[in-house]
PDB file of C-alpha atoms in Angstrom:
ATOM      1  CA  UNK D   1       0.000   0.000   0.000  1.00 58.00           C
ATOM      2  CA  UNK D   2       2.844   2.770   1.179  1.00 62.00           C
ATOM      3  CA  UNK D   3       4.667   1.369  -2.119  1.00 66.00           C
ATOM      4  CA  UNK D   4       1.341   2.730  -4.346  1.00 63.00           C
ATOM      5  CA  UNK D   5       1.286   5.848  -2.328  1.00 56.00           C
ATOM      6  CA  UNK D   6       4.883   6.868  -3.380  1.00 57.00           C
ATOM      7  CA  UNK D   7       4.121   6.010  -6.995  1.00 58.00           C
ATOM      8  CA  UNK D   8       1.219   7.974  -6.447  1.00 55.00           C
ATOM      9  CA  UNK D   9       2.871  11.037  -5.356  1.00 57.00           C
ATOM     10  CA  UNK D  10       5.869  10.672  -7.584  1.00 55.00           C
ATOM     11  CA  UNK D  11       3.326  10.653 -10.393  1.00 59.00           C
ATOM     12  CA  UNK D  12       1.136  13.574  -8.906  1.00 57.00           C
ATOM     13  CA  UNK D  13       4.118  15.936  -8.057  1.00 55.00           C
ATOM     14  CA  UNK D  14       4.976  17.439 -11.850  1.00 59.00           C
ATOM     15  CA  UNK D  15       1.050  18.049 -11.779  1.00 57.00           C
ATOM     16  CA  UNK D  16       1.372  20.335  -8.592  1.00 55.00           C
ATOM     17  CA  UNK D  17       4.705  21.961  -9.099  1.00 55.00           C
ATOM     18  CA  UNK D  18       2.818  22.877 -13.046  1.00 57.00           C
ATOM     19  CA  UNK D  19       0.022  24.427 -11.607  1.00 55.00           C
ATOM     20  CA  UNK D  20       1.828  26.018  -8.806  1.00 54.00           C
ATOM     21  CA  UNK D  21       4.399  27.696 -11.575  1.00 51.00           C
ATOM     22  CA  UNK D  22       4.612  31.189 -11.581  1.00 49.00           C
ATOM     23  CA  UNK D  23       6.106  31.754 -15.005  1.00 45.00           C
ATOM     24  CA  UNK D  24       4.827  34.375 -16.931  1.00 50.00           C
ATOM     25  CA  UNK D  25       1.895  34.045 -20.074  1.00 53.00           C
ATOM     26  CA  UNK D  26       3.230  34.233 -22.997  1.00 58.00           C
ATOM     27  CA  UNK D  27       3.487  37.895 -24.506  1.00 66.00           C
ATOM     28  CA  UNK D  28       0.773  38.377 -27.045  1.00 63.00           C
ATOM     29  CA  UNK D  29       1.693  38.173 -30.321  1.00 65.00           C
ATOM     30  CA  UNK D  30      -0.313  38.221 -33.969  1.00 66.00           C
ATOM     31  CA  UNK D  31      -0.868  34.659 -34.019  1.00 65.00           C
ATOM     32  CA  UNK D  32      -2.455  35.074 -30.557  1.00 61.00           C
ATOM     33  CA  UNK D  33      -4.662  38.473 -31.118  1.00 62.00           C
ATOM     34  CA  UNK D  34      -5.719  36.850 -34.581  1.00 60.00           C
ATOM     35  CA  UNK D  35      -7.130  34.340 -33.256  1.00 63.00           C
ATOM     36  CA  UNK D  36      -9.408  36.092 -31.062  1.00 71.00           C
ATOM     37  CA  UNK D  37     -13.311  35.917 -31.713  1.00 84.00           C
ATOM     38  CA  UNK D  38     -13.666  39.681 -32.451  1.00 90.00           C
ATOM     39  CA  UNK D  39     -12.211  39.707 -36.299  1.00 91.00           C
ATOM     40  CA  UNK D  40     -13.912  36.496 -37.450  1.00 93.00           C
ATOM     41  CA  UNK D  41     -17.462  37.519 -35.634  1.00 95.00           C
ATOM     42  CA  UNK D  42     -16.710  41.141 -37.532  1.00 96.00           C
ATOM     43  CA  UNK D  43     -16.508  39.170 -40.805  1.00 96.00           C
ATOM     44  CA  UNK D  44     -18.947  37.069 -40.466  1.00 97.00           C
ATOM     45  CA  UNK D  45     -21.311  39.403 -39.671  1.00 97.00           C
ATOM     46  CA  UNK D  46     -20.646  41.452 -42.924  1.00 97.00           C
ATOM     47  CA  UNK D  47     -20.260  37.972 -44.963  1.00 97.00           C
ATOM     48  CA  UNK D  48     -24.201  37.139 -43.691  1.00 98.00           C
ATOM     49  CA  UNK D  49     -24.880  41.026 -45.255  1.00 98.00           C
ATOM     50  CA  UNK D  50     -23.276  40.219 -48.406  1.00 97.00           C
ATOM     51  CA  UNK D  51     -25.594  37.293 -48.660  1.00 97.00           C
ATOM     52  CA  UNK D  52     -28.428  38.904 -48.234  1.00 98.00           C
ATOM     53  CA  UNK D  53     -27.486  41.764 -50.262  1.00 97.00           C
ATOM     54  CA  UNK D  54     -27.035  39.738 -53.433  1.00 94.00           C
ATOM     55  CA  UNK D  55     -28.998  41.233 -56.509  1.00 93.00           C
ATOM     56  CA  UNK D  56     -30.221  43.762 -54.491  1.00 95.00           C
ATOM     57  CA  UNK D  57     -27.571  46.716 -54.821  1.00 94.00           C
ATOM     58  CA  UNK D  58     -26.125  47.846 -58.197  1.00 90.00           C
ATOM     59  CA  UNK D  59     -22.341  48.043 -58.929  1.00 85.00           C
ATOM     60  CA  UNK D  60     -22.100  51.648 -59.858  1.00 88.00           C
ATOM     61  CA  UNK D  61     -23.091  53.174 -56.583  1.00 92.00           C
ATOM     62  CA  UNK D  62     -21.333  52.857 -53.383  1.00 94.00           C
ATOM     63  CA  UNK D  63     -22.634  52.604 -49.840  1.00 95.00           C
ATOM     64  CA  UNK D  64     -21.548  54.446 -46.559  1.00 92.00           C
ATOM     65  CA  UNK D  65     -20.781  52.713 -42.869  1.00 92.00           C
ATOM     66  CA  UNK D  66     -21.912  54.757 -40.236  1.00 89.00           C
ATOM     67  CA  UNK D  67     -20.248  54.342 -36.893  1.00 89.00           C
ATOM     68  CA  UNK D  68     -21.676  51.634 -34.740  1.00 92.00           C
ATOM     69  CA  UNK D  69     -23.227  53.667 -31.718  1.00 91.00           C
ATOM     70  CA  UNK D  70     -24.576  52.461 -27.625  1.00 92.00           C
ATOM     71  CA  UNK D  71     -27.905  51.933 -28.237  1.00 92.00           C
ATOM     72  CA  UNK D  72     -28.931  53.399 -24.928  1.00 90.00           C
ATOM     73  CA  UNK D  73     -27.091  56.692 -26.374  1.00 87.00           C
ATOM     74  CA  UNK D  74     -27.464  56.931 -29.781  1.00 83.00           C
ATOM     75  CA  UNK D  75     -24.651  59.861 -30.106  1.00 82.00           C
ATOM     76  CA  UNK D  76     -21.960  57.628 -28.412  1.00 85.00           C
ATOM     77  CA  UNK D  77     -19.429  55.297 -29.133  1.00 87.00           C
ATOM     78  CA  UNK D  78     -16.608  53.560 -28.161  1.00 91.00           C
ATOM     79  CA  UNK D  79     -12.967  52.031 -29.976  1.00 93.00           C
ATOM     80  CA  UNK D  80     -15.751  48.844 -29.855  1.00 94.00           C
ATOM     81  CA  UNK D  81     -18.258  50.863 -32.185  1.00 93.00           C
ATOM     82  CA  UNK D  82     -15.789  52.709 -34.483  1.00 92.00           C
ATOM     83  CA  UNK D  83     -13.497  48.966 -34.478  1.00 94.00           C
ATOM     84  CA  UNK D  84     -16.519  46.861 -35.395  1.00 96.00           C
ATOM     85  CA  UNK D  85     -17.216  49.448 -38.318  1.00 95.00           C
ATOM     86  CA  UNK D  86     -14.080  49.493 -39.976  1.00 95.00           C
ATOM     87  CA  UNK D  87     -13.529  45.823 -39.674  1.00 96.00           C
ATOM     88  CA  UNK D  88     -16.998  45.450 -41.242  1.00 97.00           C
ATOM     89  CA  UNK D  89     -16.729  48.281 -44.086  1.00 96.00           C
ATOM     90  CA  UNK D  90     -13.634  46.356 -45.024  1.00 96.00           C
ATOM     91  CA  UNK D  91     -15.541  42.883 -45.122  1.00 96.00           C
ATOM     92  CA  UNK D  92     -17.846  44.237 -47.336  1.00 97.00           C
ATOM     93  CA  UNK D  93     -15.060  45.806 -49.416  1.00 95.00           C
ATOM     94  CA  UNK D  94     -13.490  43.131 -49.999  1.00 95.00           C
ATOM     95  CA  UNK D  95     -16.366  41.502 -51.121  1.00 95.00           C
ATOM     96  CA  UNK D  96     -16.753  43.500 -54.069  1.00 94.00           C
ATOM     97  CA  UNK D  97     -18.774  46.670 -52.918  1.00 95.00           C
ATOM     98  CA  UNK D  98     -17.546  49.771 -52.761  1.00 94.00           C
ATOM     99  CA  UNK D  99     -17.375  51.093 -49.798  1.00 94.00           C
ATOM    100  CA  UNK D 100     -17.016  55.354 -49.157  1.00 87.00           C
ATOM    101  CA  UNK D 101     -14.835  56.323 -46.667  1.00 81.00           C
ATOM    102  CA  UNK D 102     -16.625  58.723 -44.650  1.00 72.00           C
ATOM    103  CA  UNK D 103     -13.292  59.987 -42.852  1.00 64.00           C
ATOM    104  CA  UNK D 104     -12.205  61.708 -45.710  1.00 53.00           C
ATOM    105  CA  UNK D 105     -15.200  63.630 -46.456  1.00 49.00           C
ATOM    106  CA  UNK D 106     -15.536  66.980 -44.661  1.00 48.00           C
ATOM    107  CA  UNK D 107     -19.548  67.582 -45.210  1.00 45.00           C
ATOM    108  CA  UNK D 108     -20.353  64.311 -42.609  1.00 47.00           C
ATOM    109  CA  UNK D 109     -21.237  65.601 -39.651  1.00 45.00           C
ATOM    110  CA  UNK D 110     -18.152  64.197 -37.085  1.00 44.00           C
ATOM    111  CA  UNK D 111     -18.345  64.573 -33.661  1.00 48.00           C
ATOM    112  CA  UNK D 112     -14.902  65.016 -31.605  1.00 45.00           C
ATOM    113  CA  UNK D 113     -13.116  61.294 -30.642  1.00 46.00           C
ATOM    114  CA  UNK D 114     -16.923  59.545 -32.046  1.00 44.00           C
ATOM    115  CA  UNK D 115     -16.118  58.593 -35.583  1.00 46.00           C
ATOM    116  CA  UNK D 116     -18.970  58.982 -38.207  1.00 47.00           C
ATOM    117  CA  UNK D 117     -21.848  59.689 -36.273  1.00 48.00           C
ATOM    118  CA  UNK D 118     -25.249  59.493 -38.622  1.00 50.00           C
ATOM    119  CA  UNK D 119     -28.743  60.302 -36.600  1.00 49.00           C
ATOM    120  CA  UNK D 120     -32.001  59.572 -39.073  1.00 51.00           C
ATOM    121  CA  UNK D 121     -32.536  62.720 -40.284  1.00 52.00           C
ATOM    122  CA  UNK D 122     -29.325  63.395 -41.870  1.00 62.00           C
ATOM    123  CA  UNK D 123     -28.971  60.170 -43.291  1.00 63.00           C
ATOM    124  CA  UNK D 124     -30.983  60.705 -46.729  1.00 68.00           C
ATOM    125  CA  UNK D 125     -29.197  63.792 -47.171  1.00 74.00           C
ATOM    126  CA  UNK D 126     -25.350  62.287 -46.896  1.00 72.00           C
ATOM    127  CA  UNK D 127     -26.568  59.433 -49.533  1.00 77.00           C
ATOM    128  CA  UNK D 128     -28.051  62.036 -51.436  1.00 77.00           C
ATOM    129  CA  UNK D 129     -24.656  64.188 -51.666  1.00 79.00           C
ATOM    130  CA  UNK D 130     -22.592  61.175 -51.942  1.00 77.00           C
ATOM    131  CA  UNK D 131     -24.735  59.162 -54.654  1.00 85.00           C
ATOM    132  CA  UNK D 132     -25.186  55.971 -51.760  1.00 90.00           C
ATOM    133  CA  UNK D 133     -27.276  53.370 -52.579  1.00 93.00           C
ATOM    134  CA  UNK D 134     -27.622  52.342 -49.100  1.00 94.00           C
ATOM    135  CA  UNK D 135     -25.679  53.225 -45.345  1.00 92.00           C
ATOM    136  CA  UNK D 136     -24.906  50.399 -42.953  1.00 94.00           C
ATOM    137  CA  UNK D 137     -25.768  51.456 -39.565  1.00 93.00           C
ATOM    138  CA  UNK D 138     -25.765  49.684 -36.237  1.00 94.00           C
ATOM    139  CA  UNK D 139     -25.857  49.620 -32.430  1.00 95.00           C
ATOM    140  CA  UNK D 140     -24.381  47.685 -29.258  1.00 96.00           C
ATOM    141  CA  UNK D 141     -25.926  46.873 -26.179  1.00 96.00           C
ATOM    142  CA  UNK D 142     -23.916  45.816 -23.145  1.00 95.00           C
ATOM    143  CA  UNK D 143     -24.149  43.532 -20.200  1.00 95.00           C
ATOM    144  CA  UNK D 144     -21.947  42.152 -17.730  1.00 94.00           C
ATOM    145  CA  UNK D 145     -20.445  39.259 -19.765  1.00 94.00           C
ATOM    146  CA  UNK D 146     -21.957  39.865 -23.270  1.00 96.00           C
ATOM    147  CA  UNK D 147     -21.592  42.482 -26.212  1.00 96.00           C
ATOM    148  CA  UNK D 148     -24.796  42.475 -28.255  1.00 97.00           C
ATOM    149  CA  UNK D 149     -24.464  44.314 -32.018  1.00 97.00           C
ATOM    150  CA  UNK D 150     -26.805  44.784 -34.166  1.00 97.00           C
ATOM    151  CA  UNK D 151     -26.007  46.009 -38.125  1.00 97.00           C
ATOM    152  CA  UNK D 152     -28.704  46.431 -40.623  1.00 97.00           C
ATOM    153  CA  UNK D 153     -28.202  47.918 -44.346  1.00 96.00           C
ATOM    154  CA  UNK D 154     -30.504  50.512 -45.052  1.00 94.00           C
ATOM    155  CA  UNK D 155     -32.119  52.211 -48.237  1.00 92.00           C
ATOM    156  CA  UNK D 156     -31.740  55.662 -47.552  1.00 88.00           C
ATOM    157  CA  UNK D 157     -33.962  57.077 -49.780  1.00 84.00           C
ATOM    158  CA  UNK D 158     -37.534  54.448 -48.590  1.00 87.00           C
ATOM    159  CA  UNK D 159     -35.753  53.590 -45.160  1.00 87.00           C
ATOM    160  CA  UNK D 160     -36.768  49.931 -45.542  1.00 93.00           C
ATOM    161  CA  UNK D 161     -33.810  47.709 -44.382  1.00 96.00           C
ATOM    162  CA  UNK D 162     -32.166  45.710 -47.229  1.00 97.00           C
ATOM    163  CA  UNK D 163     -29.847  43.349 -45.158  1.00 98.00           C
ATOM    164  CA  UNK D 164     -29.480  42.693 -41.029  1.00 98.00           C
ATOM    165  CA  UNK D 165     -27.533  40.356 -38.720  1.00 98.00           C
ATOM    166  CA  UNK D 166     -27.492  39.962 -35.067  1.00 98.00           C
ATOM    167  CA  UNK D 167     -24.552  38.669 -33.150  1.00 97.00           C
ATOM    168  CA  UNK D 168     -22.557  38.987 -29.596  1.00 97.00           C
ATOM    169  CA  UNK D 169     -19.243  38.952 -28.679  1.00 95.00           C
ATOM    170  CA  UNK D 170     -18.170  37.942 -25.342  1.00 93.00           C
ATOM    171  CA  UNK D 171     -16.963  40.506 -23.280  1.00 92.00           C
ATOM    172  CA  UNK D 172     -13.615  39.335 -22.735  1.00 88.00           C
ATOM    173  CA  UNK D 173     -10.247  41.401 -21.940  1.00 86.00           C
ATOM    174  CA  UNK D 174      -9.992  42.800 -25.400  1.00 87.00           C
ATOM    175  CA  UNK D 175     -13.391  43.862 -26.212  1.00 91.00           C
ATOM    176  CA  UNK D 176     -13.886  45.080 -21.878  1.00 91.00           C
ATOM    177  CA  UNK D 177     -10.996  47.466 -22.917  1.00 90.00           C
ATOM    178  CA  UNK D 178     -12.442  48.587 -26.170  1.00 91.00           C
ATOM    179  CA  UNK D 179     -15.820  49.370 -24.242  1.00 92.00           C
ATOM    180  CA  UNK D 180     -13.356  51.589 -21.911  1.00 87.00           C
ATOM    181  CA  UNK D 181     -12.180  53.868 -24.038  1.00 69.00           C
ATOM    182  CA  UNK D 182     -14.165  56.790 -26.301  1.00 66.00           C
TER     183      UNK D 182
END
């Protein structure tokens, strides 16, 4: 019996002195960030758009991402919002539409460390002046654990919504820092 109890804690010992290590986690590095969840739920969310979008839009006219804003205040964002619109005006770039970048334009109505900011009422105007067949707009709602976004792709010109996709993000230490920061 005392003869299975030292194999037993022979055995058991590398286990303990493992979990009691106290060498540093690994530095993160781009195989380790590019992994994360955030980019491929991004992606996916504007590949399900694309999908939906197909033989509804026309080649000739582009569309316009508006920055992704707190639902419970619609003139606020966060690196989150402005992050998860870039990643998806790119998506949908590289999908073959063409997307307008709103940063260059001076007549878009840009609010101080916000990003492109669209309320309702300007929106049919901006597509108007910029020839956009449709603006892809969304929100985020937070809780404790979860990031809920929401992105639809409106008409600006009959307000009906062409495209939409729901998703949530966890709110792990990446996207809890992105939520910190305006």
């Amino acid at each position: 019996m005392t003869k299975k109890l030292v194999s037993l804690s022979v055995l058991a010992l590398p286990l303990l002195l493992a979990a009691c290590s106290t060498t540093p986690k690994d530095e993160p590095n781009y195989s380790t960030i590019s992994s994360n969840q955030f980019i491929a739920s991004n992606y996916k969310a504007a590949d399900t758009l694309l999908a939906q979008l197909s033989g509804k839009l026309t080649a000739d006219k582009p569309l316009i991402m508006a920055t992704v804003v707190n639902i419970d205040a619609l003139e606020q964002t966060t690196t989150l919002g402005r992050l998860v619109s870039e990643e998806i005006s790119t998506r949908l770039s590289q999908g073959g539409l063409n997307m307008l970048e709103m940063k260059l334009r001076n007549s878009v109505y840009m609010k101080r460390n916000q990003g492109e900011l669209m309320l309702t009422r300007e929106i049919g105007d901006v597509a108007q002046t910029h020839h956009a067949q449709a603006i892809v707009v969304g929100s985020y709602a937070e809780t404790s654990d979860m990031v809920f976004i929401n992105i639809k792709v409106i008409q600006p010109n009959t307000n009906f919504v062409l495209a939409g996709h729901d998703y949530v993000l966890a709110k792990e230490g990446i996207v809890r820092s992105m939520l910190l920061r305006n």
